[in-house]
């Protein structure tokens, strides 16, 4: 059966972005079928090409850039252009004149001196959707500051609610603010594409890492805004549900995620702890949250009586949500991940192969991942192709 055309086939995306948030957005659009031309500086390219080890090598054994770069640039072509030269600026302007979308993550005003800011390019392409990603947005007292995921995690309060109560605040294990900003930017771009059909013109999208990080505080932000009390670090416990945490078992640890009173009854029955389930102090979730420490102490001895595999099997049979804590190597040998095809093996024109992680988006039974790996620096042409 001939595969369907991907939903964004025909859209032209010009990426003037580096590191993670902007390239993540561009890769997502490429996965969905857009043509993405990535503009990189000659000789050095995107900073993340050097962010290793580990490094990927091509079929001839030459360096193809760090694994980090390949995590966020598949499906694109690379054009090496010097922004500082009139010739480079003219080449970018010519591409922008035909583009549907431009993604950039320069400092506020950083492209204006090259005549590549929104107002300048809008004059040559009124239909251009121009997405700017910065640390703090285009306005406000911090607008001129550079933004880094790590610092934003700290400033936003995300680190203050991550980690053990008595230890230092912790960042998330990946640059989650950059990634979320890339996803939010892609969402805004797709909304703008739809809006352009009505208005007949493009727009300027202003995305801020600090805004994004504040937004994804989600229930923790709501907890503060409703109660007036700042949430604190709870380690692996949940601020609003109990028991919803990591427990030690005979040979390691498991996660138990009891989401309602019925599941709590099943949890206790599986443990053989009916007396705990019958106690009025644990009858509702609100009561269990208030007494989470006592509850943990009460159930922990039961959990030490069996292994991880035994408990996970027992909880699954009883309908109690529970799961393992896998190493990343375990994830890629998990039968569900294998069945879903989440590991990619992409092949370049010269036969070089790159392993990667597929897009999580599936439409009409087709996984939306770009078919080609990340590009060699400067291997593309400064022109759009007809799709």
XYZ file of N, CA and C in Angstrom, residues 182-300:
357
model
N 10.157 23.787 22.362
C 10.102 23.362 20.969
C 8.734 22.831 20.585
N 8.140 22.045 21.463
C 6.808 21.481 21.181
C 5.749 22.585 21.174
N 5.796 23.485 22.159
C 4.838 24.599 22.189
C 4.993 25.479 20.956
N 6.249 25.680 20.514
C 6.478 26.497 19.326
C 5.862 25.838 18.097
N 6.048 24.532 17.961
C 5.434 23.814 16.837
C 3.921 23.926 16.875
N 3.342 23.850 18.068
C 1.886 23.999 18.208
C 1.447 25.384 17.764
N 2.187 26.409 18.196
C 1.856 27.785 17.807
C 1.985 27.970 16.297
N 3.009 27.369 15.711
C 3.210 27.477 14.264
C 2.041 26.854 13.514
N 1.606 25.678 13.941
C 0.498 25.022 13.248
C -0.796 25.815 13.402
N -0.993 26.448 14.563
C -2.147 27.330 14.729
C -2.042 28.519 13.781
N -0.830 29.051 13.622
C -0.629 30.203 12.739
C -0.838 29.817 11.278
N -0.432 28.599 10.899
C -0.671 28.131 9.534
C -2.166 28.088 9.253
N -2.921 27.579 10.210
C -4.380 27.549 10.052
C -4.942 28.967 9.993
N -4.447 29.842 10.888
C -4.943 31.217 10.904
C -4.618 31.978 9.638
N -3.509 31.650 9.019
C -3.112 32.322 7.788
C -4.114 32.073 6.660
N -4.762 30.916 6.685
C -5.758 30.617 5.658
C -6.931 31.584 5.730
N -7.198 32.117 6.927
C -8.288 33.074 7.104
C -7.825 34.508 6.860
N -6.658 34.862 7.436
C -6.193 36.245 7.366
C -5.425 36.549 6.087
N -4.824 35.516 5.512
C -4.033 35.717 4.305
C -2.646 36.269 4.560
N -2.230 36.343 5.811
C -0.898 36.844 6.119
C -0.307 36.074 7.291
N 1.001 36.168 7.413
C 1.699 35.472 8.479
C 1.658 36.231 9.790
N 2.591 35.913 10.693
C 2.601 36.552 12.006
C 3.949 36.324 12.673
N 4.148 36.985 13.797
C 5.356 36.815 14.597
C 4.987 36.090 15.878
N 5.600 34.940 16.113
C 5.372 34.144 17.315
C 6.523 34.411 18.292
N 6.191 34.742 19.515
C 7.160 35.098 20.550
C 7.128 34.016 21.630
N 8.142 33.136 21.640
C 8.199 32.038 22.596
C 9.346 32.256 23.587
N 9.054 32.031 24.862
C 10.009 32.252 25.942
C 10.199 30.977 26.753
N 11.457 30.600 26.991
C 11.718 29.445 27.837
C 11.176 29.649 29.249
N 11.312 30.860 29.771
C 10.836 31.148 31.126
C 9.315 31.021 31.194
N 8.623 31.531 30.169
C 7.170 31.367 30.109
C 6.793 29.889 30.093
N 7.499 29.133 29.246
C 7.188 27.716 29.112
C 7.402 26.976 30.422
N 8.537 27.221 31.059
C 8.833 26.529 32.312
C 7.799 26.844 33.383
N 7.342 28.090 33.414
C 6.302 28.462 34.371
C 4.994 27.755 34.039
N 4.697 27.651 32.747
C 3.459 27.002 32.317
C 3.412 25.533 32.709
N 4.544 24.826 32.556
C 4.517 23.388 32.812
C 4.615 23.038 34.295
N 4.607 24.040 35.170
C 4.478 23.749 36.594
C 3.113 23.146 36.907
N 2.147 23.383 36.019
C 0.862 22.675 36.036
C 0.205 22.655 37.420
N -0.063 21.458 37.955
C -0.775 21.355 39.232
C 0.024 21.958 40.382
N 1.361 21.956 40.279
C 2.155 22.543 41.356
C 1.938 24.053 41.430
N 1.835 24.706 40.273
C 1.522 26.131 40.268
C 0.125 26.372 40.811
N -0.815 25.545 40.385
C -2.198 25.695 40.876
C -2.268 25.468 42.382
N -1.495 24.489 42.877
C -1.480 24.256 44.323
C -1.076 25.517 45.071
N -0.048 26.217 44.547
C 0.383 27.457 45.192
C -0.666 28.557 45.050
N -1.189 28.746 43.844
C -2.109 29.855 43.602
C -3.406 29.708 44.392
N -3.804 28.467 44.653
C -5.027 28.238 45.424
C -4.769 28.331 46.924
N -3.632 27.782 47.371
C -3.386 27.696 48.816
C -2.535 28.835 49.367
N -1.721 29.465 48.488
C -0.787 30.481 48.962
C 0.468 29.894 49.568
N 0.622 28.561 49.508
C 1.790 27.888 50.071
C 2.649 27.324 48.947
N 3.943 27.626 48.977
C 4.838 27.104 47.958
C 5.030 25.601 48.142
N 4.854 24.822 47.073
C 5.137 23.384 47.170
C 6.604 23.150 47.507
N 6.892 22.027 48.116
C 8.259 21.679 48.481
C 8.658 20.364 47.823
N 9.953 20.076 47.861
C 10.438 18.818 47.303
C 9.931 17.642 48.122
N 9.427 16.635 47.405
C 8.911 15.432 48.057
C 9.611 14.178 47.549
N 10.756 14.354 46.906
C 11.422 13.183 46.359
C 10.555 12.533 45.302
N 10.248 11.261 45.471
C 9.438 10.535 44.503
C 7.966 10.454 44.881
N 7.576 11.186 45.897
C 6.162 11.219 46.282
C 5.422 12.270 45.455
N 4.097 12.159 45.426
C 3.240 13.084 44.675
C 2.612 14.080 45.642
N 2.527 15.358 45.264
C 1.973 16.346 46.203
C 0.476 16.197 46.447
N -0.245 15.542 45.532
C -1.702 15.511 45.628
C -2.317 14.120 45.747
N -1.482 13.068 45.679
C -2.003 11.706 45.698
C -1.106 10.837 46.571
N -1.718 9.875 47.285
C -0.940 8.907 48.069
C -1.735 7.601 48.187
N -1.005 6.470 48.140
C 0.416 6.300 47.828
C 0.665 6.360 46.318
N 1.571 7.221 45.917
C 1.907 7.458 44.511
C 3.382 7.770 44.513
N 4.218 6.710 44.583
C 5.623 6.926 44.885
C 6.451 5.685 44.586
N 7.746 5.785 44.876
C 8.657 4.651 44.784
C 8.668 3.913 46.116
N 8.620 2.584 46.035
C 8.753 1.755 47.225
C 9.919 0.794 47.047
N 10.610 0.513 48.143
C 11.643 -0.509 48.125
C 10.997 -1.885 48.235
N 11.534 -2.843 47.460
C 11.090 -4.233 47.538
C 12.315 -5.098 47.823
N 12.138 -6.410 47.804
C 13.215 -7.298 48.242
C 14.487 -7.150 47.427
N 14.363 -6.834 46.122
C 15.559 -6.773 45.281
C 15.709 -5.457 44.520
N 15.128 -4.394 45.018
C 15.251 -3.106 44.332
C 14.100 -2.173 44.656
N 13.570 -1.533 43.623
C 12.503 -0.555 43.817
C 11.449 -0.696 42.724
N 10.228 -0.300 43.031
C 9.154 -0.218 42.048
C 8.379 1.070 42.276
N 7.598 1.440 41.282
C 6.685 2.576 41.402
C 5.279 2.039 41.604
N 4.577 2.580 42.571
C 3.156 2.291 42.764
C 2.403 3.595 42.614
N 1.365 3.596 41.778
C 0.633 4.826 41.465
C -0.858 4.619 41.728
N -1.231 4.688 42.982
C -2.631 4.498 43.381
C -3.393 5.797 43.137
N -4.334 5.767 42.200
C -4.998 7.002 41.795
C -6.368 7.246 42.392
N -6.938 6.254 43.077
C -8.270 6.460 43.668
C -8.472 5.496 44.831
N -9.590 5.655 45.514
C -9.842 4.851 46.714
C -10.011 3.372 46.389
N -10.642 3.059 45.255
C -10.799 1.669 44.868
C -9.457 0.997 44.636
N -8.538 1.700 43.982
C -7.205 1.141 43.754
C -6.453 0.962 45.067
N -6.711 1.841 46.039
C -6.054 1.683 47.335
C -6.519 0.407 48.015
N -7.805 0.108 47.919
C -8.316 -1.138 48.504
C -7.653 -2.354 47.842
N -7.518 -2.316 46.512
C -6.874 -3.415 45.787
C -5.391 -3.526 46.151
N -4.752 -2.391 46.311
C -3.341 -2.349 46.694
C -3.140 -3.063 48.030
N -3.938 -2.679 49.007
C -3.804 -3.286 50.335
C -4.155 -4.768 50.306
N -5.193 -5.140 49.552
C -5.580 -6.545 49.464
C -4.452 -7.377 48.857
N -3.785 -6.828 47.837
C -2.676 -7.544 47.207
C -1.509 -7.708 48.171
N -1.296 -6.709 49.008
C -0.242 -6.794 50.014
C -0.580 -7.787 51.112
N -1.875 -8.088 51.262
C -2.303 -8.861 52.419
C -2.433 -7.979 53.643
N -2.746 -6.690 53.400
C -2.812 -5.693 54.476
C -4.220 -5.119 54.575
N -5.202 -5.995 54.710
C -6.587 -5.529 54.797
C -6.832 -4.639 56.000
N -6.060 -4.830 57.065
C -6.250 -3.998 58.256
C -5.901 -2.541 57.982
N -4.908 -2.318 57.094
C -4.546 -0.942 56.742
C -5.659 -0.297 55.919
N -6.208 -1.047 54.973
C -7.282 -0.516 54.138
C -8.506 -0.168 54.963
N -8.712 -0.874 56.069
C -9.904 -0.659 56.893
C -9.781 0.520 57.839
N -8.586 1.071 57.986
C -8.415 2.162 58.943
C -9.069 3.452 58.435
N -9.895 4.095 59.244
C -10.561 5.346 58.831
C -9.570 6.444 58.423
N -8.377 6.436 59.008
C -7.391 7.477 58.701
C -6.918 7.432 57.250
N -7.150 6.296 56.566
C -6.697 6.147 55.187
C -7.867 5.969 54.217
N -9.060 6.347 54.635
C -10.258 6.057 53.852
C -10.349 6.849 52.551
N -9.789 8.046 52.507
C -9.854 8.879 51.304
C -8.456 9.330 50.907
N -8.348 9.777 49.689
C -7.040 10.249 49.222
C -6.548 11.432 50.048
N -7.438 12.375 50.368
C -7.017 13.544 51.146
C -6.448 13.127 52.496
N -7.067 12.119 53.123
C -6.546 11.627 54.396
C -5.197 10.934 54.210
N -5.061 10.199 53.130
C -3.794 9.503 52.885
C -2.666 10.491 52.600
N -2.967 11.564 51.869
C -1.953 12.592 51.613
C -1.508 13.226 52.929
N -2.462 13.497 53.810
C -2.136 14.130 55.088
C -1.291 13.218 55.973
N -1.419 11.906 55.770
C -0.699 10.931 56.606
C 0.245 10.072 55.761
N 0.814 10.657 54.723
C 1.619 9.872 53.776
C 2.800 9.171 54.452
N 3.443 9.820 55.420
C 4.604 9.219 56.072
C 4.207 8.004 56.889
N 3.127 8.123 57.644
C 2.637 6.988 58.430
C 2.206 5.839 57.518
N 1.558 6.181 56.406
C 1.095 5.156 55.485
C 2.284 4.412 54.871
N 3.308 5.150 54.472
C 4.488 4.505 53.903
C 5.116 3.548 54.910
N 5.222 3.991 56.135
C 5.814 3.134 57.174
C 4.983 1.877 57.394
N 3.664 2.002 57.243
C 2.786 0.860 57.479
C 2.883 -0.189 56.374
N 2.986 0.248 55.123
C 2.965 -0.712 54.025
C 4.360 -1.217 53.634
N 5.401 -0.479 53.995
C 6.745 -0.850 53.553
C 7.158 -2.267 53.957
